[in-house]
Coordinates of C-alpha atoms and ligand atoms in Angstrom, one line a residue:
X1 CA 90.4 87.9 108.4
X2 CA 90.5 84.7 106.1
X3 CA 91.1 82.7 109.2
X4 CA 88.1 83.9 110.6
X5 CA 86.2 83.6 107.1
X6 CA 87.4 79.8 107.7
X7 CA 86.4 79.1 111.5
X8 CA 82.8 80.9 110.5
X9 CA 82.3 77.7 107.8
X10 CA 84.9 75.0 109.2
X11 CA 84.7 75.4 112.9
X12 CA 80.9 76.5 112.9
X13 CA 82.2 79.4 115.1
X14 CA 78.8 81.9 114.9
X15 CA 80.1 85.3 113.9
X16 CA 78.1 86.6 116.9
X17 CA 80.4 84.7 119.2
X18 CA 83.4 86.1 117.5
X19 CA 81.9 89.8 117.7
X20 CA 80.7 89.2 121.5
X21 CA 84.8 87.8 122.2
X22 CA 86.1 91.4 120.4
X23 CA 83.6 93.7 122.2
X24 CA 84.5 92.0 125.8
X25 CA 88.3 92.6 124.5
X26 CA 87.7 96.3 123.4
X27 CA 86.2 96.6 126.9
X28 CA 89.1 95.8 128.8
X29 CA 91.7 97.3 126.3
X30 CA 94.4 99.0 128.1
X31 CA 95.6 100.5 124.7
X32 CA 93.0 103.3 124.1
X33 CA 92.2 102.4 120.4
X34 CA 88.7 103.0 120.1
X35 CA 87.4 106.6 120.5
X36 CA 83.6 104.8 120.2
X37 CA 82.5 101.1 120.4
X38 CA 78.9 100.3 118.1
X39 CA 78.0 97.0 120.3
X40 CA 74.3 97.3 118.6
X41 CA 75.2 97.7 115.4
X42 CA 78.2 95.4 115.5
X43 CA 75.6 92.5 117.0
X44 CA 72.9 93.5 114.1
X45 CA 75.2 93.1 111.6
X46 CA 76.7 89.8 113.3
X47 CA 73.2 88.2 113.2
X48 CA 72.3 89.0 109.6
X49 CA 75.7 87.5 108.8
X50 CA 75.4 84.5 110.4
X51 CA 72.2 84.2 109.1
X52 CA 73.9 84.7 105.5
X53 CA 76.6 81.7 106.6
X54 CA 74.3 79.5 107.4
X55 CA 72.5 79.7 104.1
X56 CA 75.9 78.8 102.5
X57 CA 77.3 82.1 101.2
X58 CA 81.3 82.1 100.3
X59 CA 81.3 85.7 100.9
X60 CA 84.4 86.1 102.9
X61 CA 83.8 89.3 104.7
X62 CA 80.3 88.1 106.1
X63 CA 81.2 88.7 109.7
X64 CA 84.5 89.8 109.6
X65 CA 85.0 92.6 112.5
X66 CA 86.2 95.7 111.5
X67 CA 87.3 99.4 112.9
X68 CA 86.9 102.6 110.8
X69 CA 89.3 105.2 111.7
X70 CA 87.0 108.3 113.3
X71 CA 87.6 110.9 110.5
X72 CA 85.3 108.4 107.8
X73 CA 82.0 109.0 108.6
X74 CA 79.4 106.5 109.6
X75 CA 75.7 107.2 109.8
X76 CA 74.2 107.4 113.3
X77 CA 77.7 106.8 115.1
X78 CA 79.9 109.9 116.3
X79 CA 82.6 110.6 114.2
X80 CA 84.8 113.3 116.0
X81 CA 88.3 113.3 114.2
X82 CA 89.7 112.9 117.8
X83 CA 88.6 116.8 118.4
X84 CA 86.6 118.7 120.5
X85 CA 85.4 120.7 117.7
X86 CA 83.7 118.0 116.0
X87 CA 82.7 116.2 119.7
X88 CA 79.1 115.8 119.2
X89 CA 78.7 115.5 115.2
X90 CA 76.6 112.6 114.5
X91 CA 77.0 112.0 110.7
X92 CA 73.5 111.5 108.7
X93 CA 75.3 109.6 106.2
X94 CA 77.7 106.7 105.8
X95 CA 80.5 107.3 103.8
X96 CA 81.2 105.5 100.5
X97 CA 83.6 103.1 101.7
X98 CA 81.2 102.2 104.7
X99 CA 78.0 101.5 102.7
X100 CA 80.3 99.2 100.2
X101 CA 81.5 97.9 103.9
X102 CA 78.0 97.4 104.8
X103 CA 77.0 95.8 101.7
X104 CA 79.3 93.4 101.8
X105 CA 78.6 92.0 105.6
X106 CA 81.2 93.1 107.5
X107 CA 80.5 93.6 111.2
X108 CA 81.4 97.3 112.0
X109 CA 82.8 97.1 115.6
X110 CA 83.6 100.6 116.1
X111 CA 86.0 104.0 115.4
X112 CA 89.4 104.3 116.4
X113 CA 91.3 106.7 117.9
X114 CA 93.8 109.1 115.8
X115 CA 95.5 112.1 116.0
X116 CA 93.2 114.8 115.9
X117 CA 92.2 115.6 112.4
X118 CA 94.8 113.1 111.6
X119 CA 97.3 115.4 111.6
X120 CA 100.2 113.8 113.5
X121 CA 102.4 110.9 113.4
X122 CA 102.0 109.6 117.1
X123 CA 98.2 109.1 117.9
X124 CA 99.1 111.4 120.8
X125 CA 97.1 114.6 120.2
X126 CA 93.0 113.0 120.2
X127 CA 91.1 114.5 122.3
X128 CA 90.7 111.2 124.7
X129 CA 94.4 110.9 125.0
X130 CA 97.0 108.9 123.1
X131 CA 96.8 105.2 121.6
X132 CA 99.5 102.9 123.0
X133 CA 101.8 100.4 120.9
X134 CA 100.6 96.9 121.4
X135 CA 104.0 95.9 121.3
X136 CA 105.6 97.8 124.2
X137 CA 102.8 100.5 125.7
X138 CA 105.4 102.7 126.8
X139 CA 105.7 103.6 122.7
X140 CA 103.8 105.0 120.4
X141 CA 101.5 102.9 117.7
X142 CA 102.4 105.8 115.3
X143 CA 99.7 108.0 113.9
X144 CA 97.9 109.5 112.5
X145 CA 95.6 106.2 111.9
X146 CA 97.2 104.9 115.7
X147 CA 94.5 103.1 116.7
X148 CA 93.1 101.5 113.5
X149 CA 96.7 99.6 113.3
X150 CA 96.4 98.9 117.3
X151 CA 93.2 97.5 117.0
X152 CA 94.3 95.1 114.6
X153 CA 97.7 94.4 116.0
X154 CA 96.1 93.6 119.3
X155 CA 93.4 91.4 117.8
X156 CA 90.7 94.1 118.9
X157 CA 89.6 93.6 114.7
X158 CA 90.2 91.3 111.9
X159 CA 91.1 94.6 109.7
X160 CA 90.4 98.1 110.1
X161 CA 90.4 101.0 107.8
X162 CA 92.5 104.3 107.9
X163 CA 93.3 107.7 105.8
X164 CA 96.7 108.4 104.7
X165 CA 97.9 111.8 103.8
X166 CA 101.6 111.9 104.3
X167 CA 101.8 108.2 105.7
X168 CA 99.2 107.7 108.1
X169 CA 98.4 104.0 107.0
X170 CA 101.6 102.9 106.4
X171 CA 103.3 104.5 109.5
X172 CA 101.5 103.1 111.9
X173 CA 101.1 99.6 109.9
X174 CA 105.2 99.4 109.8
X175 CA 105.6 100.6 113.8
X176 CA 102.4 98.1 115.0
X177 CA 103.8 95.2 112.8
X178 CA 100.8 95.1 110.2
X179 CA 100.4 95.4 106.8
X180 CA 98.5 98.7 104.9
X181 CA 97.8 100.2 101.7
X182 CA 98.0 103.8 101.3
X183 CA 95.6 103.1 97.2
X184 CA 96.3 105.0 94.3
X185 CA 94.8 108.6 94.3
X186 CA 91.4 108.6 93.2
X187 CA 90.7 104.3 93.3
X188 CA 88.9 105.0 96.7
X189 CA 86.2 107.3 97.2
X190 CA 86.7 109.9 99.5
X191 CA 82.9 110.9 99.6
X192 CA 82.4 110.7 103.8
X193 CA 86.1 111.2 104.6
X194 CA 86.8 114.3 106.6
X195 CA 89.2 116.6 104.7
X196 CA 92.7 117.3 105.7
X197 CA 94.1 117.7 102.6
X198 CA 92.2 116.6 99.7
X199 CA 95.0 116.4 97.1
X200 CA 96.8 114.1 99.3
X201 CA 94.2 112.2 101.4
X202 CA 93.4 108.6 100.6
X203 CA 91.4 105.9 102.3
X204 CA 93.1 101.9 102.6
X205 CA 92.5 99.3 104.2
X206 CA 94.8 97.9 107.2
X207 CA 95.3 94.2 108.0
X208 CA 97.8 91.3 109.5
X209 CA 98.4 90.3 106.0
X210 CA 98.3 91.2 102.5
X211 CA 96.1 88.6 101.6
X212 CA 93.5 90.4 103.6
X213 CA 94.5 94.3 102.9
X214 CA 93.6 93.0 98.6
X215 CA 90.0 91.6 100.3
X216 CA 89.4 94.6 102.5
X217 CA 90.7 96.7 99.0
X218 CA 88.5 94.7 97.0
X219 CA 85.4 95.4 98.6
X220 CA 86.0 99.6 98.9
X221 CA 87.5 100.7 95.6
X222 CA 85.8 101.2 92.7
X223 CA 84.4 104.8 90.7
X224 CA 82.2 106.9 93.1
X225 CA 80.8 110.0 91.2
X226 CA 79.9 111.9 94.8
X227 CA 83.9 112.3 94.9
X228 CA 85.1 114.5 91.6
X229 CA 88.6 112.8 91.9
X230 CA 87.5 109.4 91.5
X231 CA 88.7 107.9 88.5
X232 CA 86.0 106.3 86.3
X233 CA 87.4 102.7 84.8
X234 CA 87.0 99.3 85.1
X235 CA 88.8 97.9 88.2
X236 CA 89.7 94.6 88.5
X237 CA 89.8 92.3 91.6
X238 CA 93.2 92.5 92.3
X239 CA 94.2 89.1 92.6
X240 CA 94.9 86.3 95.8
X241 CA 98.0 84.6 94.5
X242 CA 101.2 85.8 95.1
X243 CA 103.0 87.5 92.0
X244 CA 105.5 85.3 90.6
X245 CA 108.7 87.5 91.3
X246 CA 110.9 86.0 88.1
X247 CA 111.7 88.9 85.4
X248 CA 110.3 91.6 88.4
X249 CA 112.3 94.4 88.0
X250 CA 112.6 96.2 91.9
X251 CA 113.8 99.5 91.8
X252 CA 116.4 100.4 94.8
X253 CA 117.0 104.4 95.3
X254 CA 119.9 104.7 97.2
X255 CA 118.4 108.0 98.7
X256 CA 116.3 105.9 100.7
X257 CA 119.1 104.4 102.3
X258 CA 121.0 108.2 103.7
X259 CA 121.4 109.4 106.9
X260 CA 119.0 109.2 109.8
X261 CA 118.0 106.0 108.7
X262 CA 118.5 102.9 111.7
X263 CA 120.7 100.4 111.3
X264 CA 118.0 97.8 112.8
X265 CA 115.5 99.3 110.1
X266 CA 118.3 99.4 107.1
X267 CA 119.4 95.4 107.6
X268 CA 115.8 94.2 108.1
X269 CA 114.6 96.5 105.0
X270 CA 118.0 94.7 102.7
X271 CA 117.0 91.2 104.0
X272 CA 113.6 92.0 102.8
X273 CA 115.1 93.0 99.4
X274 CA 117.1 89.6 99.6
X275 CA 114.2 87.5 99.9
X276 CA 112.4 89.1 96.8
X277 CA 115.9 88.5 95.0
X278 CA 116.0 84.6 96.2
X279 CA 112.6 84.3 94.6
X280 CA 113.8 85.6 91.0
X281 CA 113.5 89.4 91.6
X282 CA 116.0 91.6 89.6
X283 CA 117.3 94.5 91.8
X284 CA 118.3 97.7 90.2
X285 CA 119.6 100.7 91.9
X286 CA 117.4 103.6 90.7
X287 CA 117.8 107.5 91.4
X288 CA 115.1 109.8 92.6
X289 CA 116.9 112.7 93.0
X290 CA 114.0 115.3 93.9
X291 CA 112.3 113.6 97.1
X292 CA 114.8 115.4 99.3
X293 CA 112.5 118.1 98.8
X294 CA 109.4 115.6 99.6
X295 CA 108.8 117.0 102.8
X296 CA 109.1 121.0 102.4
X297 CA 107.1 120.5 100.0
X298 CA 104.3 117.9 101.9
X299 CA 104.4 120.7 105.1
X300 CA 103.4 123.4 102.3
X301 CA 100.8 121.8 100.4
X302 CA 99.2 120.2 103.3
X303 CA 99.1 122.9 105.5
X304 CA 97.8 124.9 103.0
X305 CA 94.7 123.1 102.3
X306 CA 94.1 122.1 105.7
X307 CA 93.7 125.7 106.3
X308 CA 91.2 125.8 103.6
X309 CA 89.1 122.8 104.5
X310 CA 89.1 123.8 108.3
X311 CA 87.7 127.1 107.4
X312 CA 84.3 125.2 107.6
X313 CA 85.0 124.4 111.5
X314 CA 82.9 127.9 112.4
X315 CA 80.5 127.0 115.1
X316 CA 77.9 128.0 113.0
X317 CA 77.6 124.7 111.2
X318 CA 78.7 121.7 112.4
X319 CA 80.1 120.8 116.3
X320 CA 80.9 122.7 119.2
X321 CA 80.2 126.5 119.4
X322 CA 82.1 128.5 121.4
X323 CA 79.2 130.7 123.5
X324 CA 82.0 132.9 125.1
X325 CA 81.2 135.3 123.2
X326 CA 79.2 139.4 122.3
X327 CA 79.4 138.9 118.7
X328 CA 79.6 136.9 115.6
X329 CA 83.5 137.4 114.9
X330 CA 84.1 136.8 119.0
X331 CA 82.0 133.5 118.3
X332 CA 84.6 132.3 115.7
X333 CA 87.6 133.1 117.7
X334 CA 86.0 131.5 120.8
X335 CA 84.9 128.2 119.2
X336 CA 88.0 128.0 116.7
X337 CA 90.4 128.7 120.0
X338 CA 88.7 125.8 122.2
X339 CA 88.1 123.7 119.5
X340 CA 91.5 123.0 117.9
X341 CA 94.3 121.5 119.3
X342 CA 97.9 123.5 119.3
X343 CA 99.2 120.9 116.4
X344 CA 95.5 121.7 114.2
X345 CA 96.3 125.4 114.9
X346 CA 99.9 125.6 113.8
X347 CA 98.9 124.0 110.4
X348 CA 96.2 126.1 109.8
X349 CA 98.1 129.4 110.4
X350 CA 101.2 128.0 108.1
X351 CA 99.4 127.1 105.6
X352 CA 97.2 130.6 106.1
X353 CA 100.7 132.4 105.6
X354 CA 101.9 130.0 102.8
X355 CA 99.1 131.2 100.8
X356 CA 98.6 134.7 101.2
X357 CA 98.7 137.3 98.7
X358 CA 102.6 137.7 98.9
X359 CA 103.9 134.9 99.6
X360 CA 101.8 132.4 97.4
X361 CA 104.7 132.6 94.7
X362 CA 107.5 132.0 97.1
X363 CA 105.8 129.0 98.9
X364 CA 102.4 127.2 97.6
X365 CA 103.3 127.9 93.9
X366 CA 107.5 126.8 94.5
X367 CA 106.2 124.0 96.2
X368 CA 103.6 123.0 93.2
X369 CA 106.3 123.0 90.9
X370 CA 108.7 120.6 92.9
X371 CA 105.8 118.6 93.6
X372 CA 105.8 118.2 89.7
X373 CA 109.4 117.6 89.8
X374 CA 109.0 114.4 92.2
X375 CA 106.3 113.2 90.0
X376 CA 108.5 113.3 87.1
X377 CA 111.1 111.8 89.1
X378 CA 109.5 108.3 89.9
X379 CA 107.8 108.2 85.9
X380 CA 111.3 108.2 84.8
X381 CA 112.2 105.4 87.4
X382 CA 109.0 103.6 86.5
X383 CA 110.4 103.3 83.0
X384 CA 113.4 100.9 84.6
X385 CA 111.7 98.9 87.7
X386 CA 108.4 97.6 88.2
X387 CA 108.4 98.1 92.0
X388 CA 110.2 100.6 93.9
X389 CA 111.3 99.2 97.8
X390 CA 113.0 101.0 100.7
X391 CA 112.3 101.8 104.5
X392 CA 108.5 102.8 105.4
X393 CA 109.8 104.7 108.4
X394 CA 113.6 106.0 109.3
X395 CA 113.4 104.3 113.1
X396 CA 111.0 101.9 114.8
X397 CA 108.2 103.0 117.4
X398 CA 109.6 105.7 119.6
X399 CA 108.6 106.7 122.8
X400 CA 104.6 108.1 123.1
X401 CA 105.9 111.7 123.6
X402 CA 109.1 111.3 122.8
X403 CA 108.8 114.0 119.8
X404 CA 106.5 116.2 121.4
X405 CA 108.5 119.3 121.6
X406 CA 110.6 118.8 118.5
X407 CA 107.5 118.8 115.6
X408 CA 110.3 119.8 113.0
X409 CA 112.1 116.5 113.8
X410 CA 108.7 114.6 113.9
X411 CA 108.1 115.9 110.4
X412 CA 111.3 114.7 108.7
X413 CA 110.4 111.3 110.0
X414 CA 107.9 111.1 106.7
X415 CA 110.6 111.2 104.5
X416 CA 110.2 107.8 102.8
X417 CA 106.2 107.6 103.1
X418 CA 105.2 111.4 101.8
X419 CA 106.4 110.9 98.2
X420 CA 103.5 108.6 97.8
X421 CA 101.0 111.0 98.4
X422 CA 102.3 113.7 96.7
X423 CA 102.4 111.7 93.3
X424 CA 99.4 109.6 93.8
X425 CA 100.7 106.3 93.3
X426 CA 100.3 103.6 95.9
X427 CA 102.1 102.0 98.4
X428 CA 102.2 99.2 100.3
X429 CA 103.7 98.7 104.0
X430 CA 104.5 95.0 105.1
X431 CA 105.8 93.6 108.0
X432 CA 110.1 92.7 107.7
X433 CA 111.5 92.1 110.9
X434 CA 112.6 93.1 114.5
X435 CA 115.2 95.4 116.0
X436 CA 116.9 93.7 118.8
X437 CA 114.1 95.2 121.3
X438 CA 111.6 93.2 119.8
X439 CA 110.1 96.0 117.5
X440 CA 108.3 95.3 114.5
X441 CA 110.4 96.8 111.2
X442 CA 108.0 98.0 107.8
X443 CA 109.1 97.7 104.6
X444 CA 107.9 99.8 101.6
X445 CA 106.8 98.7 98.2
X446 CA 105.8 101.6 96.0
X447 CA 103.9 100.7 92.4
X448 CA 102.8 102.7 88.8
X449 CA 99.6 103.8 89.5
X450 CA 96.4 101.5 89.6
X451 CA 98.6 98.9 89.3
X452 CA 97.8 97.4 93.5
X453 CA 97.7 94.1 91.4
X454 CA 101.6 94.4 91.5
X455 CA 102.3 95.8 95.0
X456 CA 99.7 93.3 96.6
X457 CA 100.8 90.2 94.5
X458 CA 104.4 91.1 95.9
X459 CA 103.6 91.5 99.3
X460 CA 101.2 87.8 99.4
X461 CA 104.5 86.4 97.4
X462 CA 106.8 87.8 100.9
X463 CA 104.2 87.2 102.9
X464 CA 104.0 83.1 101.8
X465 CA 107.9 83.2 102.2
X466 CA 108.0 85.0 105.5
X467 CA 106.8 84.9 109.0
X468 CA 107.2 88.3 110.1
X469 CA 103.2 89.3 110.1
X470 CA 102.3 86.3 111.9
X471 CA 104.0 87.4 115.4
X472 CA 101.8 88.7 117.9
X473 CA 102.5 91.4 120.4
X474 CA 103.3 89.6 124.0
X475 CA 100.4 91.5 125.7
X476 CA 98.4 89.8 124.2
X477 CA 98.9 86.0 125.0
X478 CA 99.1 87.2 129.3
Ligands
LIG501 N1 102.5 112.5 109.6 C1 101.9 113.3 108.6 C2 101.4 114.6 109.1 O1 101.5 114.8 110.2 C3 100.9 112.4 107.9 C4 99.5 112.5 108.4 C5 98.5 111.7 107.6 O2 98.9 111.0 106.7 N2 97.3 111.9 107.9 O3 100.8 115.3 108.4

């Protein structure tokens, strides 16, 4: 993104010609990561911006192409969640993030392809078929925001935006060799974002570097009063420079380092630690004894308000509508049977069960209180670290339908990104190295809440130490 910023004003490179070079890529893009490409509004945009360049602005998003995953909505240009239900919704609004996007030049190339409602780890279940990883097609790009860290993996975008509920920036970020940011609850509006779950879904922005995930962070953040969970305070830019690592306390929990994890993933994610420790870090081991519960409790809370905030998929007001039917009820059935996909309907009927009268005690309010727990958990280890690192992801890209039978297995694979979510706080997932294949390895930095300023100023420090997120998938250069 900055590199484009520069050949706009160095190179005199016209932002239309840039646009024009990413739409003729998108075109022939054997990886599937747009569901819909905007070439009018992409070359609009481009010509105002260059327009803008000309006349000497330093705005460094003026031109810059960018994806938005299809669950944020985007005025005049389908927005489908990767499901048939929502196949021919046309939104009448942008959503917040995308008007601050717009107002701040950006050339909005298209949406990208996700797993449907983005519930999913594999960018396997849209509707138009899976996303493939850039870095070896026969494997998945991970999900659910698959084809937003495609896009920019394969050069196909400078940066892109996804949603993140139980990992799906940072998943995909680690297995496509990016960097994303999965904000602090309630920094980023979620006015315009489809809901899966709204007590764990957050926008963030997606990019090769850190450096250009704070820009891209930058420019959508900030108090929104259409969205009652964003928090009203001052935000800062969050700073450029690298953070100066001497006196950094970085917080080490052992239980990231258990079973399952891959030994590839475990030396890359300890070398990481090593570099932050060559540049004055101070490593503690901390314990967060609760997140073995992180994901029982994630599959219970999620599913239960995805079956709340997927009640409104009805046929009677928004999308498809199922006409195979004599009556109102056999209209509901009918649209809500061809509409979802077998993962959306699984998660609705869990999380159906998980709160009805009965069972509400044993499993939505159980998994409330350990929720609390895990909260309590990482304020404690907040008191003796500033920065908590580990694994994003227990294994590298696996193979596109590898999991498909097994979603239990699939599910435990968010170990180390879900605690995130259900605490608020952010995290950051940045490029660390290779397995022996050639696949890229993601390391997670987790931070106090609001404070990106740390967990971005870490990551540019890495990043200005490390070469990891410059690599480009093969594919590419053929
Ligand atoms: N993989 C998780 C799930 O399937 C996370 C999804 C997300 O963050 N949107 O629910």
């Amino acid at each position: 993104m900055l590199d484009i910023a520069r050949r706009f004003r160095v190179d005199n490179i016209s932002p239309l010609d840039i646009t024009e070079e990413i739409l003729q890529g998108i075109k022939q893009d054997p990886l599937n990561a747009y569901i819909t490409v905007d070439e009018t509004g992409a070359r609009n945009a481009a010509k105002e911006a260059e327009e803008e360049i000309r006349q000497g602005s330093d705005n460094l998003l003026l031109g810059v192409p960018v994806a938005i995953k299809d669950n944020i909505c985007t005025k005049g240009v389908s927005t489908t969640c990767a499901s048939n239900i929502l196949s021919n919704f046309v939104p009448t609004y942008d959503a917040h993030v995308v008007e601050k996007l717009k107002n701040s030049g950006v050339v909005i190339v298209g949406k990208t392809n996700m797993d449907e409602f983005a519930m999913g780890s594999t960018t396997t279940t849209s509707k138009i078929g899976p996303t493939k990883n850039p870095w070896d097609i026969t494997k998945t790009p991970g999900g659910s925001s698959g084809g937003s860290a495609a896009a920019v993996a394969a050069d196909l975008c400078a940066a892109s935006l996804g949603s993140d509920t139980g990992g799906s920036i940072r998943q995909p970020a680690s297995f496509c060799g990016i960097t994303g940011l999965k904000p602090t609850y309630g920094s980023v509006s979620r006015f315009g974002l489809v809901a899966f779950a709204s007590s764990l879904d957050q926008i963030g922005p997606m990019a090769r570097s850190a450096r250009d995930v704070a820009i891209l962070y930058n420019a959508v953040k900030g108090y929104d009063p259409k969205d009652s969970t964003s928090v009203a305070m001052k935000y800062q830019p969050t700073s450029l420079d690298g953070l100066d690592m001497r006196g950094i306390r970085v917080g080490v929990p052992g239980a990231f380092f258990g079973e399952g994890l891959s030994t590839d993933v475990e030396k890359a994610v300890k070398d990481g630690i090593s570099v932050f420790k060559e540049l004055g870090a101070e490593i503690v081991d901390i314990d967060l004894a609760y997140i073995r519960y992180g994901v029982a409790v994630y599959y219970i809370v999620a599913t239960a308000e995805a079956s709340s905030n997927l009640a409104r998929y009805d046929g009677v007001r928004y999308g498809l509508r199922g006409n195979n039917a004599d009556d109102l009820i056999d209209m509901y059935i009918d649209t809500r049977s061809s509409g979802f996909n077998i993962e959306v309907k699984r998660r609705i009927m869990l999380g159906t069960y998980g709160l009805s009268a009965g069972y509400y005690d044993q499993y939505y309010r159980k998994a409330s209180q350990v929720r609390t727990l895990i909260i309590q958990d990482f304020a404690k280890a907040f008191e003796v670290c500033d920065i908590i690192i580990g694994p994003t992801t227990p294994t590298p890209a696996f193979g596109l339908y590898e999991m498909i039978d097994d979603p239990l297995s699939l599910y435990l694979l968010d170990i180390y990104t879900i605690p995130a979510n259900l605490t608020g706080l952010p995290a950051l997932s940045i490029p660390c190295g290779f397995t022996k294949e050639g696949l890229p390895i993601g390391m997670q930095l987790m931070a106090p809440a609001f404070r990106e300023d740390i967990l971005l100023g870490a990551g540019i420090s890495f990043q200005d130490h490390t070469r990891f997120h410059e690599k480009r998938p093969q594919w590419n250069m053929m």
